Amino acid sequence: MKIKVINRSQHSLPEYQTALSAGLDLRANLEEPVTLGSLERKLIGTGLFIELPEGYEAQIRPRSGLAFKYGLTVLNSPGTVDADYRGEIKVLLVNLSTQAFTVENGERIAQMVIAKHEQIEWLPSESLTDTERGAGGYGSTGKK
Ligand SMILES: O=c1ccn([C@H]2C[C@H](O)[C@@H](COP(=O)(O)OP(=O)(O)OP(=O)(O)O)O2)c(=O)[nH]1
Ligand SMILES: [Mg+2]
């Protein structure tokens, strides 16, 4: 599937890193490195603008390596890019570690998954179909 893109970044277009990757790694597009102190959050630009077809969204997700090694994650994960959004794709990073982390220009900071979604119509009702689970949740089935 082809997606229209404007690349105003200093970097090449995001790529799938392996043959069957779901996510395209997004690179920070920075004039200078950005440091996130412990528990600090910052919006990082990618310089990318896309036009998704109707019925598709782009999800902005953390990279597990950065999360595991540095406590760096996407605060609003998964970020949602709507099909009618025409602004720059940005990544809201948060540093959940005790150490500062510096993001360098061009660093792969997050990944973007393009996904199909539905838009629904409400069917207002007085009751819902019975199920075995009923209202049980939040650990109702136990641990083991
Ligand atoms: O990680 C993200 C999340 C969102 N966006 C852009 C695309 C999305 O279509 C728009 C709005 O996002 P969202 O609906 O999550 O934010 P909101 O706080 O509800 O803002 P709005 O009132 O503009 O919808 O911001 C990004 O670039 N990166
Ligand atoms: Mg919104």
PDB file of C-alpha atoms in Angstrom, residues 63-142:
ATOM      1  CA  ARG A  63      11.053   1.055  20.880  1.00  0.00           C
ATOM      2  CA  SER A  64      11.542  -1.736  23.380  1.00  0.00           C
ATOM      3  CA  GLY A  65      15.332  -1.375  23.429  1.00  0.00           C
ATOM      4  CA  LEU A  66      15.177   2.261  24.522  1.00  0.00           C
ATOM      5  CA  ALA A  67      12.528   1.414  27.097  1.00  0.00           C
ATOM      6  CA  PHE A  68      14.524  -1.502  28.509  1.00  0.00           C
ATOM      7  CA  LYS A  69      17.967   0.135  28.511  1.00  0.00           C
ATOM      8  CA  TYR A  70      17.088   3.749  29.332  1.00  0.00           C
ATOM      9  CA  GLY A  71      13.487   3.877  30.572  1.00  0.00           C
ATOM     10  CA  LEU A  72      12.627   5.974  27.530  1.00  0.00           C
ATOM     11  CA  THR A  73       9.090   5.501  26.270  1.00  0.00           C
ATOM     12  CA  VAL A  74       6.231   7.171  24.422  1.00  0.00           C
ATOM     13  CA  LEU A  75       4.062   8.866  27.038  1.00  0.00           C
ATOM     14  CA  ASN A  76       0.800   8.689  25.078  1.00  0.00           C
ATOM     15  CA  SER A  77       1.491   5.229  23.713  1.00  0.00           C
ATOM     16  CA  PRO A  78       0.149   4.272  21.335  1.00  0.00           C
ATOM     17  CA  GLY A  79      -0.037   7.785  19.925  1.00  0.00           C
ATOM     18  CA  THR A  80      -2.785   8.094  17.340  1.00  0.00           C
ATOM     19  CA  VAL A  81      -2.263   9.853  14.017  1.00  0.00           C
ATOM     20  CA  ASP A  82      -5.660  10.407  12.409  1.00  0.00           C
ATOM     21  CA  ALA A  83      -6.195  10.030   8.674  1.00  0.00           C
ATOM     22  CA  ASP A  84      -7.227  13.685   8.405  1.00  0.00           C
ATOM     23  CA  TYR A  85      -4.155  15.027  10.245  1.00  0.00           C
ATOM     24  CA  ARG A  86      -1.894  17.096   8.023  1.00  0.00           C
ATOM     25  CA  GLY A  87       0.580  18.394  10.604  1.00  0.00           C
ATOM     26  CA  GLU A  88       4.045  17.128  11.416  1.00  0.00           C
ATOM     27  CA  ILE A  89       4.229  13.702  13.044  1.00  0.00           C
ATOM     28  CA  LYS A  90       5.671  14.184  16.511  1.00  0.00           C
ATOM     29  CA  VAL A  91       6.770  11.795  19.216  1.00  0.00           C
ATOM     30  CA  LEU A  92       6.015  12.493  22.875  1.00  0.00           C
ATOM     31  CA  LEU A  93       8.949  10.963  24.711  1.00  0.00           C
ATOM     32  CA  VAL A  94       9.189  10.565  28.461  1.00  0.00           C
ATOM     33  CA  ASN A  95      12.205   9.519  30.458  1.00  0.00           C
ATOM     34  CA  LEU A  96      11.067   7.147  33.219  1.00  0.00           C
ATOM     35  CA  SER A  97      14.590   6.449  34.462  1.00  0.00           C
ATOM     36  CA  THR A  98      16.592   8.221  37.151  1.00  0.00           C
ATOM     37  CA  GLN A  99      19.304   9.192  34.627  1.00  0.00           C
ATOM     38  CA  ALA A 100      19.115  11.941  31.997  1.00  0.00           C
ATOM     39  CA  PHE A 101      18.915  10.763  28.373  1.00  0.00           C
ATOM     40  CA  THR A 102      20.119  12.745  25.376  1.00  0.00           C
ATOM     41  CA  VAL A 103      18.366  12.285  22.038  1.00  0.00           C
ATOM     42  CA  GLU A 104      20.683  12.897  19.084  1.00  0.00           C
ATOM     43  CA  ASN A 105      19.571  14.151  15.697  1.00  0.00           C
ATOM     44  CA  GLY A 106      18.686  11.157  13.498  1.00  0.00           C
ATOM     45  CA  GLU A 107      18.288   8.744  16.384  1.00  0.00           C
ATOM     46  CA  ARG A 108      15.512   6.161  15.972  1.00  0.00           C
ATOM     47  CA  ILE A 109      13.307   7.113  18.909  1.00  0.00           C
ATOM     48  CA  ALA A 110       9.994   5.345  18.250  1.00  0.00           C
ATOM     49  CA  GLN A 111       8.193   3.248  15.680  1.00  0.00           C
ATOM     50  CA  MET A 112       5.089   3.818  13.631  1.00  0.00           C
ATOM     51  CA  VAL A 113       2.597   1.076  12.795  1.00  0.00           C
ATOM     52  CA  ILE A 114      -0.027   1.734  10.130  1.00  0.00           C
ATOM     53  CA  ALA A 115      -3.269   0.020  11.088  1.00  0.00           C
ATOM     54  CA  LYS A 116      -6.824  -0.315   9.852  1.00  0.00           C
ATOM     55  CA  HIS A 117      -9.613   0.801  12.118  1.00  0.00           C
ATOM     56  CA  GLU A 118     -13.386   0.995  12.117  1.00  0.00           C
ATOM     57  CA  GLN A 119     -15.625   3.947  12.741  1.00  0.00           C
ATOM     58  CA  ILE A 120     -18.778   2.839  14.521  1.00  0.00           C
ATOM     59  CA  GLU A 121     -22.359   3.932  14.827  1.00  0.00           C
ATOM     60  CA  TRP A 122     -23.958   3.705  18.286  1.00  0.00           C
ATOM     61  CA  LEU A 123     -26.908   1.413  18.810  1.00  0.00           C
ATOM     62  CA  PRO A 124     -28.423   2.784  22.058  1.00  0.00           C
ATOM     63  CA  SER A 125     -29.885  -0.175  24.046  1.00  0.00           C
ATOM     64  CA  GLU A 126     -31.539  -1.011  27.380  1.00  0.00           C
ATOM     65  CA  SER A 127     -29.611  -4.247  28.012  1.00  0.00           C
ATOM     66  CA  LEU A 128     -26.586  -6.209  26.761  1.00  0.00           C
ATOM     67  CA  THR A 129     -26.336  -9.916  25.893  1.00  0.00           C
ATOM     68  CA  ASP A 130     -25.482 -12.151  28.927  1.00  0.00           C
ATOM     69  CA  THR A 131     -22.022 -13.760  29.063  1.00  0.00           C
ATOM     70  CA  GLU A 132     -20.165 -16.102  31.435  1.00  0.00           C
ATOM     71  CA  ARG A 133     -17.771 -13.264  32.360  1.00  0.00           C
ATOM     72  CA  GLY A 134     -20.492 -10.793  33.004  1.00  0.00           C
ATOM     73  CA  ALA A 135     -19.071  -7.775  34.838  1.00  0.00           C
ATOM     74  CA  GLY A 136     -15.988  -9.654  36.107  1.00  0.00           C
ATOM     75  CA  GLY A 137     -12.652  -8.069  35.301  1.00  0.00           C
ATOM     76  CA  TYR A 138      -9.517  -6.609  36.852  1.00  0.00           C
ATOM     77  CA  GLY A 139      -8.123 -10.023  37.814  1.00  0.00           C
ATOM     78  CA  SER A 140     -11.470 -11.783  38.374  1.00  0.00           C
ATOM     79  CA  THR A 141     -10.141 -15.008  36.776  1.00  0.00           C
ATOM     80  CA  GLY A 142      -7.291 -15.261  39.301  1.00  0.00           C
TER      81      GLY A 142
END
